[in-house]
Short mmCIF file of C-alpha atoms in Angstrom, two decimals:
data_model
loop_
_atom_site.label_atom_id
_atom_site.label_comp_id
_atom_site.label_asym_id
_atom_site.label_seq_id
_atom_site.Cartn_x
_atom_site.Cartn_y
_atom_site.Cartn_z
CA MET A 289 -25.95 40.65 -216.78
CA GLN A 290 -28.02 38.73 -214.44
CA ARG A 291 -27.07 38.28 -210.82
CA THR A 292 -27.79 35.10 -209.08
CA VAL A 293 -28.63 35.34 -205.45
CA LEU A 294 -27.78 32.30 -203.47
CA THR A 295 -30.29 31.49 -200.86
CA GLU A 296 -29.61 29.01 -198.15
CA THR A 297 -32.03 26.26 -197.57
CA PRO A 298 -32.83 25.18 -194.02
CA ALA A 299 -30.90 21.92 -194.58
CA LYS A 300 -27.71 23.83 -195.49
CA THR A 301 -28.11 26.08 -192.45
CA LYS A 302 -28.45 23.07 -190.12
CA ARG A 303 -25.39 21.39 -191.61
CA ARG A 304 -23.32 24.58 -191.37
CA ASN A 305 -24.34 25.12 -187.73
CA PHE A 306 -23.46 21.51 -186.93
CA ILE A 307 -19.99 21.83 -188.49
CA ILE A 308 -19.31 25.13 -186.69
CA SER A 309 -20.45 23.61 -183.38
CA ALA A 310 -18.21 20.57 -183.93
CA ILE A 311 -15.24 22.80 -184.73
CA TYR A 312 -15.73 24.73 -181.47
CA ALA A 313 -16.50 21.62 -179.38
CA PHE A 314 -13.42 19.66 -180.48
CA PRO A 315 -10.82 21.90 -178.70
CA PHE A 316 -12.94 21.87 -175.53
CA LEU A 317 -13.04 18.07 -175.64
CA ILE A 318 -9.25 17.88 -176.02
CA GLY A 319 -8.71 20.51 -173.31
CA GLY A 320 -11.02 18.71 -170.88
CA THR A 321 -9.25 15.40 -171.46
CA LEU A 322 -5.84 17.00 -170.89
CA ALA A 323 -7.05 18.81 -167.75
CA ALA A 324 -8.44 15.54 -166.31
CA SER A 325 -5.19 13.71 -167.07
CA VAL A 326 -3.04 16.43 -165.49
CA GLY A 327 -5.33 16.56 -162.44
CA THR A 328 -5.13 12.79 -161.95
CA TYR A 329 -1.35 12.91 -162.29
CA LEU A 330 -0.91 15.77 -159.82
CA PHE A 331 -3.48 14.82 -157.21
CA GLY A 332 -3.47 11.04 -157.57
CA LYS A 333 -6.26 8.59 -157.86
CA SER A 334 -7.55 6.72 -154.87
CA ASN A 335 -7.50 3.11 -155.98
CA GLY A 336 -6.45 0.26 -153.75
CA ASP A 337 -6.44 0.17 -149.98
CA PRO A 338 -6.68 3.78 -148.77
CA ASP A 339 -5.31 3.14 -145.29
CA GLY A 340 -2.50 0.75 -146.30
CA TRP A 341 -3.45 -2.31 -144.21
CA ALA A 342 -2.78 -5.83 -145.49
CA ASP A 343 -3.99 -9.22 -144.26
CA ALA A 344 -1.00 -11.25 -143.01
CA GLY A 345 -2.75 -14.41 -141.88
CA ASP A 346 -4.32 -16.14 -138.90
CA VAL A 347 -3.03 -15.21 -135.44
CA GLY A 348 -3.84 -18.73 -134.22
CA ASP A 349 -0.87 -20.04 -136.23
CA LEU A 350 1.64 -18.11 -134.07
CA GLN A 351 3.54 -19.81 -131.26
CA LYS A 352 4.53 -17.83 -128.19
CA ASN A 353 8.05 -16.30 -128.39
CA VAL A 354 8.84 -18.04 -131.69
CA PRO A 355 9.39 -15.56 -134.54
CA ARG A 356 7.78 -16.55 -137.81
CA GLN A 357 8.32 -15.03 -141.22
CA VAL A 358 5.01 -14.32 -142.97
CA SER A 359 4.30 -13.26 -146.54
CA PHE A 360 1.45 -10.97 -147.50
CA VAL A 361 0.25 -8.96 -150.47
CA ARG A 362 0.11 -5.19 -150.19
CA SER A 363 -1.38 -2.66 -152.62
CA VAL A 364 1.11 0.05 -153.53
CA VAL A 365 0.06 3.26 -155.26
CA ASP A 366 2.69 4.59 -157.67
CA GLY A 367 1.44 7.76 -159.31
CA TRP A 368 -1.84 6.70 -160.85
CA GLN A 369 -1.06 2.97 -160.90
CA VAL A 370 -2.01 0.57 -158.16
CA GLN A 371 0.13 -2.55 -158.01
CA ASN A 372 -0.01 -5.53 -155.71
CA GLU A 373 3.38 -6.54 -154.39
CA LYS A 374 4.45 -9.41 -152.22
CA ALA A 375 6.02 -8.40 -148.91
CA ASN A 376 7.41 -10.19 -145.85
CA ALA A 377 7.55 -9.52 -142.14
CA TRP A 378 8.90 -11.26 -139.04
CA VAL A 379 6.05 -11.71 -136.57
CA ILE A 380 6.35 -12.67 -132.91
CA LEU A 381 3.73 -13.29 -130.21
CA ASP A 382 5.06 -12.35 -126.77
CA ASP A 383 4.13 -13.57 -123.27
CA ARG A 384 1.51 -10.81 -122.92
CA GLN A 385 -0.26 -12.07 -126.10
CA GLN A 386 0.82 -8.99 -128.03
CA VAL A 387 1.94 -9.35 -131.64
CA THR A 388 4.90 -7.42 -133.03
CA ALA A 389 5.77 -7.39 -136.74
CA PHE A 390 9.26 -6.38 -137.89
CA SER A 391 10.43 -5.29 -141.31
CA PRO A 392 12.56 -8.07 -142.84
CA LEU A 393 15.42 -5.64 -143.57
CA CYS A 394 18.36 -4.86 -141.28
CA THR A 395 18.47 -1.22 -140.22
CA HIS A 396 22.19 -0.98 -141.06
CA LEU A 397 22.17 -1.36 -144.86
CA GLY A 398 18.91 -3.16 -145.63
CA CYS A 399 20.15 -6.75 -145.85
CA ALA A 400 17.71 -9.57 -145.09
CA TYR A 401 18.32 -11.03 -141.65
CA GLN A 402 17.27 -14.44 -140.23
CA TRP A 403 16.15 -15.82 -136.87
CA GLN A 404 18.79 -18.03 -135.26
CA THR A 405 16.99 -20.38 -132.87
CA ALA A 406 20.20 -21.46 -131.12
CA LYS A 407 21.17 -17.82 -130.39
CA LYS A 408 17.56 -16.70 -129.84
CA ALA A 409 18.35 -13.63 -131.92
CA PHE A 410 17.93 -12.15 -135.37
CA THR A 411 21.29 -12.08 -137.15
CA CYS A 412 22.26 -10.23 -140.29
CA PRO A 413 24.75 -12.16 -142.46
CA CYS A 414 26.02 -9.05 -144.29
CA HIS A 415 27.77 -7.12 -141.53
CA GLY A 416 27.08 -9.04 -138.33
CA SER A 417 24.30 -7.01 -136.69
CA VAL A 418 22.37 -8.92 -134.03
CA PHE A 419 18.89 -8.08 -132.67
CA ASN A 420 16.89 -9.64 -129.83
CA SER A 421 13.28 -10.83 -130.15
CA ARG A 422 12.04 -7.30 -129.32
CA GLY A 423 14.06 -5.88 -132.23
CA ASP A 424 16.65 -4.13 -130.04
CA VAL A 425 20.27 -4.01 -131.23
CA LEU A 426 22.53 -6.46 -129.34
CA ALA A 427 25.58 -6.08 -131.58
CA GLY A 428 26.12 -3.75 -134.39
CA PRO A 429 27.06 -1.88 -136.85
CA ALA A 430 23.27 -1.31 -136.87
CA GLY A 431 22.61 1.83 -134.87
CA ARG A 432 18.88 1.51 -134.31
CA PRO A 433 16.27 -1.19 -133.59
CA LEU A 434 14.39 -3.08 -136.28
CA ASP A 435 11.61 -1.13 -137.98
CA ARG A 436 8.08 -2.28 -137.14
CA TYR A 437 4.77 -2.51 -138.94
CA GLN A 438 1.67 -1.16 -137.27
CA VAL A 439 -0.38 -4.15 -136.13
CA LYS A 440 -4.05 -4.79 -135.51
CA ILE A 441 -6.03 -7.97 -134.99
CA GLU A 442 -9.57 -8.34 -136.30
CA SER A 443 -11.54 -11.60 -136.19
CA ASN A 444 -8.37 -13.57 -135.38
CA ARG A 445 -6.66 -12.14 -138.52
CA LEU A 446 -3.39 -10.23 -138.34
CA TRP A 447 -3.40 -6.95 -140.25
CA LEU A 448 -0.16 -5.09 -140.97
CA GLY A 449 -0.23 -1.36 -141.57
CA PRO A 450 2.39 1.19 -142.53
CA LEU A 451 6.02 0.67 -141.56
CA GLN A 452 7.26 2.74 -138.63
CA THR A 453 10.93 3.67 -138.50
CA GLN A 454 12.40 3.23 -135.03
CA LYS A 455 14.47 5.96 -133.36
CA ASP A 456 18.25 5.77 -132.99
CA THR A 457 19.48 4.10 -129.82
#
């Protein structure tokens, strides 16, 4: 009986080494992808406006002591998604040339209020809350002033930052 000894050629050795390397590399590739996905989910991804400021228009369009509702687009980060959403604010320029921007929602239950020129006050149609032009409560059930956006002016442009909740009165 004759025994046959199989000898490997260099081409077979290269192919075998390639297949073994691919088998070991594949789980590392999957693991790395999963680790990157989990890391992005847990720690977030910094897309969009990092400091939360949005351009709300030209300050030159504001009239003194006349509230004006402005619309602007703000980038909102939700998990790993960045979405642009339309937002509103009531903006007023006072006698000292300072701009104040109020959230458009009543502090009682979040209804949208309106400026009543005849009353010179913001009135909420839902439950009757009334606020003056500084956002202070004149009549309630609202228990605190209107919330305000942080405001800055650069190159005659109004920039609105994060919303600041006002303290109870």
